[in-house]
């Protein structure tokens, strides 16, 4: 979506960009997407909220205040993200690789199943299994 926002900016779009769905969040939108587009970028948590967001974006009376509120929220979210990121201690790549989890596969013997083969389970009461 960051690429889409950059392309919309490059091509001179002026329409709002609505972001949503399970693959993103408000923090992701604020940090990665919104900085790439000068017009309103709005994270919509789920489709049921899109109507209210679109109503505000289409209203001449509400649009500017709504867009300013969203930008302010994103600025706070970016600051929080940067603060959290600066508190994180990261190792240099070479040190992290040297510290990797070492498994001696030559000495590992996987456990043998107690009952190998294909198993067909018949006549099980699903109500008992769900307890």
PDB file of C-alpha atoms in Angstrom:
ATOM      1  CA  UNK A   1       0.000   0.000   0.000  1.00  0.00           C
ATOM      2  CA  UNK A   2       2.926   2.367   0.561  1.00  0.00           C
ATOM      3  CA  UNK A   3       3.762   1.896  -3.124  1.00  0.00           C
ATOM      4  CA  UNK A   4       0.151   2.650  -4.076  1.00  0.00           C
ATOM      5  CA  UNK A   5       0.256   5.852  -1.993  1.00  0.00           C
ATOM      6  CA  UNK A   6       3.530   6.926  -3.662  1.00  0.00           C
ATOM      7  CA  UNK A   7       2.066   6.225  -7.093  1.00  0.00           C
ATOM      8  CA  UNK A   8      -1.112   8.164  -6.300  1.00  0.00           C
ATOM      9  CA  UNK A   9       1.068  11.090  -5.200  1.00  0.00           C
ATOM     10  CA  UNK A  10       3.305  10.834  -8.274  1.00  0.00           C
ATOM     11  CA  UNK A  11       0.328  10.742 -10.623  1.00  0.00           C
ATOM     12  CA  UNK A  12      -1.334  13.745  -8.987  1.00  0.00           C
ATOM     13  CA  UNK A  13      -4.305  12.048  -7.349  1.00  0.00           C
ATOM     14  CA  UNK A  14      -6.300  14.168  -4.903  1.00  0.00           C
ATOM     15  CA  UNK A  15      -8.836  11.624  -3.686  1.00  0.00           C
ATOM     16  CA  UNK A  16      -8.682  10.152  -0.176  1.00  0.00           C
ATOM     17  CA  UNK A  17      -7.019   6.765   0.255  1.00  0.00           C
ATOM     18  CA  UNK A  18      -8.868   4.348   2.521  1.00  0.00           C
ATOM     19  CA  UNK A  19      -6.827   1.526   4.035  1.00  0.00           C
ATOM     20  CA  UNK A  20      -8.272  -1.428   5.904  1.00  0.00           C
ATOM     21  CA  UNK A  21      -8.563  -5.117   6.322  1.00  0.00           C
ATOM     22  CA  UNK A  22      -6.811  -7.790   8.293  1.00  0.00           C
ATOM     23  CA  UNK A  23      -3.385  -7.226   6.777  1.00  0.00           C
ATOM     24  CA  UNK A  24      -2.779  -3.752   8.184  1.00  0.00           C
ATOM     25  CA  UNK A  25      -3.295  -1.561  11.230  1.00  0.00           C
ATOM     26  CA  UNK A  26      -3.517   2.090  12.189  1.00  0.00           C
ATOM     27  CA  UNK A  27       0.162   2.042  13.195  1.00  0.00           C
ATOM     28  CA  UNK A  28       1.197   0.535   9.854  1.00  0.00           C
ATOM     29  CA  UNK A  29      -0.911   3.095   8.006  1.00  0.00           C
ATOM     30  CA  UNK A  30       0.553   5.989  10.030  1.00  0.00           C
ATOM     31  CA  UNK A  31       4.179   4.862   9.781  1.00  0.00           C
ATOM     32  CA  UNK A  32       4.430   3.329   6.322  1.00  0.00           C
ATOM     33  CA  UNK A  33       1.603   4.602   4.124  1.00  0.00           C
ATOM     34  CA  UNK A  34       0.364   8.071   5.131  1.00  0.00           C
ATOM     35  CA  UNK A  35       3.762   9.831   4.777  1.00  0.00           C
ATOM     36  CA  UNK A  36       3.742   8.949   1.068  1.00  0.00           C
ATOM     37  CA  UNK A  37       0.530  10.783   0.159  1.00  0.00           C
ATOM     38  CA  UNK A  38      -0.374  14.410   0.895  1.00  0.00           C
ATOM     39  CA  UNK A  39      -4.128  13.903   0.744  1.00  0.00           C
ATOM     40  CA  UNK A  40      -6.202  12.121   3.406  1.00  0.00           C
ATOM     41  CA  UNK A  41      -5.133   8.552   4.173  1.00  0.00           C
ATOM     42  CA  UNK A  42      -7.599   6.883   6.506  1.00  0.00           C
ATOM     43  CA  UNK A  43      -7.302   3.508   8.195  1.00  0.00           C
ATOM     44  CA  UNK A  44     -10.756   1.958   8.488  1.00  0.00           C
ATOM     45  CA  UNK A  45     -10.813  -0.870  11.021  1.00  0.00           C
ATOM     46  CA  UNK A  46     -13.670  -2.751   9.364  1.00  0.00           C
ATOM     47  CA  UNK A  47     -16.136  -2.289   6.518  1.00  0.00           C
ATOM     48  CA  UNK A  48     -18.996  -1.320   8.820  1.00  0.00           C
ATOM     49  CA  UNK A  49     -17.129   1.908   9.668  1.00  0.00           C
ATOM     50  CA  UNK A  50     -16.397   2.880   6.069  1.00  0.00           C
ATOM     51  CA  UNK A  51     -19.755   4.585   5.549  1.00  0.00           C
ATOM     52  CA  UNK A  52     -19.137   7.059   8.383  1.00  0.00           C
ATOM     53  CA  UNK A  53     -15.598   7.727   7.189  1.00  0.00           C
ATOM     54  CA  UNK A  54     -16.743   8.305   3.603  1.00  0.00           C
ATOM     55  CA  UNK A  55     -19.560  10.574   4.790  1.00  0.00           C
ATOM     56  CA  UNK A  56     -17.057  12.790   6.581  1.00  0.00           C
ATOM     57  CA  UNK A  57     -14.611  12.781   3.670  1.00  0.00           C
ATOM     58  CA  UNK A  58     -17.337  13.714   1.175  1.00  0.00           C
ATOM     59  CA  UNK A  59     -18.809  16.493   3.314  1.00  0.00           C
ATOM     60  CA  UNK A  60     -17.523  19.981   2.511  1.00  0.00           C
ATOM     61  CA  UNK A  61     -18.208  20.986   6.122  1.00  0.00           C
ATOM     62  CA  UNK A  62     -16.572  17.987   7.835  1.00  0.00           C
ATOM     63  CA  UNK A  63     -13.737  16.946   5.516  1.00  0.00           C
ATOM     64  CA  UNK A  64     -10.973  19.354   6.576  1.00  0.00           C
ATOM     65  CA  UNK A  65     -11.496  18.913  10.319  1.00  0.00           C
ATOM     66  CA  UNK A  66     -11.718  15.128   9.931  1.00  0.00           C
ATOM     67  CA  UNK A  67      -8.538  15.001   7.822  1.00  0.00           C
ATOM     68  CA  UNK A  68      -6.694  17.191  10.350  1.00  0.00           C
ATOM     69  CA  UNK A  69      -7.824  14.961  13.215  1.00  0.00           C
ATOM     70  CA  UNK A  70      -6.629  11.848  11.380  1.00  0.00           C
ATOM     71  CA  UNK A  71      -3.254  13.474  10.598  1.00  0.00           C
ATOM     72  CA  UNK A  72      -2.838  14.435  14.257  1.00  0.00           C
ATOM     73  CA  UNK A  73      -3.663  10.888  15.362  1.00  0.00           C
ATOM     74  CA  UNK A  74      -1.124   9.498  12.891  1.00  0.00           C
ATOM     75  CA  UNK A  75       1.553  11.924  14.114  1.00  0.00           C
ATOM     76  CA  UNK A  76       1.022  10.689  17.696  1.00  0.00           C
ATOM     77  CA  UNK A  77       1.090   7.086  16.486  1.00  0.00           C
ATOM     78  CA  UNK A  78       4.357   7.681  14.580  1.00  0.00           C
ATOM     79  CA  UNK A  79       5.954   9.289  17.653  1.00  0.00           C
ATOM     80  CA  UNK A  80       4.899   6.337  19.820  1.00  0.00           C
ATOM     81  CA  UNK A  81       6.268   3.922  17.218  1.00  0.00           C
ATOM     82  CA  UNK A  82       9.602   5.753  16.992  1.00  0.00           C
ATOM     83  CA  UNK A  83       9.945   5.893  20.787  1.00  0.00           C
ATOM     84  CA  UNK A  84       9.227   2.176  21.084  1.00  0.00           C
ATOM     85  CA  UNK A  85      11.633   1.451  18.244  1.00  0.00           C
ATOM     86  CA  UNK A  86      14.411   3.479  19.880  1.00  0.00           C
ATOM     87  CA  UNK A  87      13.993   1.475  23.128  1.00  0.00           C
ATOM     88  CA  UNK A  88      14.653  -1.771  21.269  1.00  0.00           C
ATOM     89  CA  UNK A  89      18.207  -3.058  21.397  1.00  0.00           C
ATOM     90  CA  UNK A  90      19.195  -4.697  18.152  1.00  0.00           C
ATOM     91  CA  UNK A  91      22.252  -6.813  17.554  1.00  0.00           C
ATOM     92  CA  UNK A  92      24.444  -6.405  14.498  1.00  0.00           C
ATOM     93  CA  UNK A  93      23.612  -9.052  11.893  1.00  0.00           C
ATOM     94  CA  UNK A  94      26.921 -10.886  12.283  1.00  0.00           C
ATOM     95  CA  UNK A  95      26.444 -11.108  16.059  1.00  0.00           C
ATOM     96  CA  UNK A  96      22.852 -12.326  15.695  1.00  0.00           C
ATOM     97  CA  UNK A  97      23.961 -15.023  13.251  1.00  0.00           C
ATOM     98  CA  UNK A  98      26.728 -16.117  15.615  1.00  0.00           C
ATOM     99  CA  UNK A  99      24.134 -16.374  18.393  1.00  0.00           C
ATOM    100  CA  UNK A 100      21.654 -18.529  16.443  1.00  0.00           C
ATOM    101  CA  UNK A 101      19.989 -21.560  17.985  1.00  0.00           C
ATOM    102  CA  UNK A 102      22.192 -24.555  17.334  1.00  0.00           C
ATOM    103  CA  UNK A 103      20.608 -27.961  16.786  1.00  0.00           C
ATOM    104  CA  UNK A 104      22.671 -31.103  16.491  1.00  0.00           C
ATOM    105  CA  UNK A 105      20.505 -32.931  13.968  1.00  0.00           C
ATOM    106  CA  UNK A 106      22.990 -35.805  13.736  1.00  0.00           C
ATOM    107  CA  UNK A 107      22.311 -36.705  17.388  1.00  0.00           C
ATOM    108  CA  UNK A 108      18.547 -36.100  17.297  1.00  0.00           C
ATOM    109  CA  UNK A 109      16.219 -39.082  16.993  1.00  0.00           C
ATOM    110  CA  UNK A 110      12.586 -38.148  16.388  1.00  0.00           C
ATOM    111  CA  UNK A 111      10.072 -40.007  18.573  1.00  0.00           C
ATOM    112  CA  UNK A 112       8.328 -42.988  17.011  1.00  0.00           C
ATOM    113  CA  UNK A 113       4.522 -42.698  16.874  1.00  0.00           C
ATOM    114  CA  UNK A 114       2.769 -45.035  19.298  1.00  0.00           C
ATOM    115  CA  UNK A 115       0.393 -46.151  16.565  1.00  0.00           C
ATOM    116  CA  UNK A 116       1.777 -45.553  13.056  1.00  0.00           C
ATOM    117  CA  UNK A 117      -0.358 -45.547   9.932  1.00  0.00           C
ATOM    118  CA  UNK A 118      -3.688 -44.082   8.867  1.00  0.00           C
ATOM    119  CA  UNK A 119      -6.388 -43.870  11.533  1.00  0.00           C
ATOM    120  CA  UNK A 120     -10.131 -43.634  10.939  1.00  0.00           C
ATOM    121  CA  UNK A 121     -12.132 -42.350  13.869  1.00  0.00           C
ATOM    122  CA  UNK A 122     -15.770 -43.446  13.705  1.00  0.00           C
ATOM    123  CA  UNK A 123     -18.775 -42.891  15.930  1.00  0.00           C
ATOM    124  CA  UNK A 124     -17.387 -40.119  18.086  1.00  0.00           C
ATOM    125  CA  UNK A 125     -19.889 -37.869  19.822  1.00  0.00           C
ATOM    126  CA  UNK A 126     -18.834 -34.356  18.767  1.00  0.00           C
ATOM    127  CA  UNK A 127     -20.554 -32.859  21.802  1.00  0.00           C
ATOM    128  CA  UNK A 128     -18.182 -34.806  24.074  1.00  0.00           C
ATOM    129  CA  UNK A 129     -15.148 -33.744  22.047  1.00  0.00           C
ATOM    130  CA  UNK A 130     -16.084 -30.075  22.208  1.00  0.00           C
ATOM    131  CA  UNK A 131     -16.122 -29.990  26.035  1.00  0.00           C
TER     132      UNK A 131
END
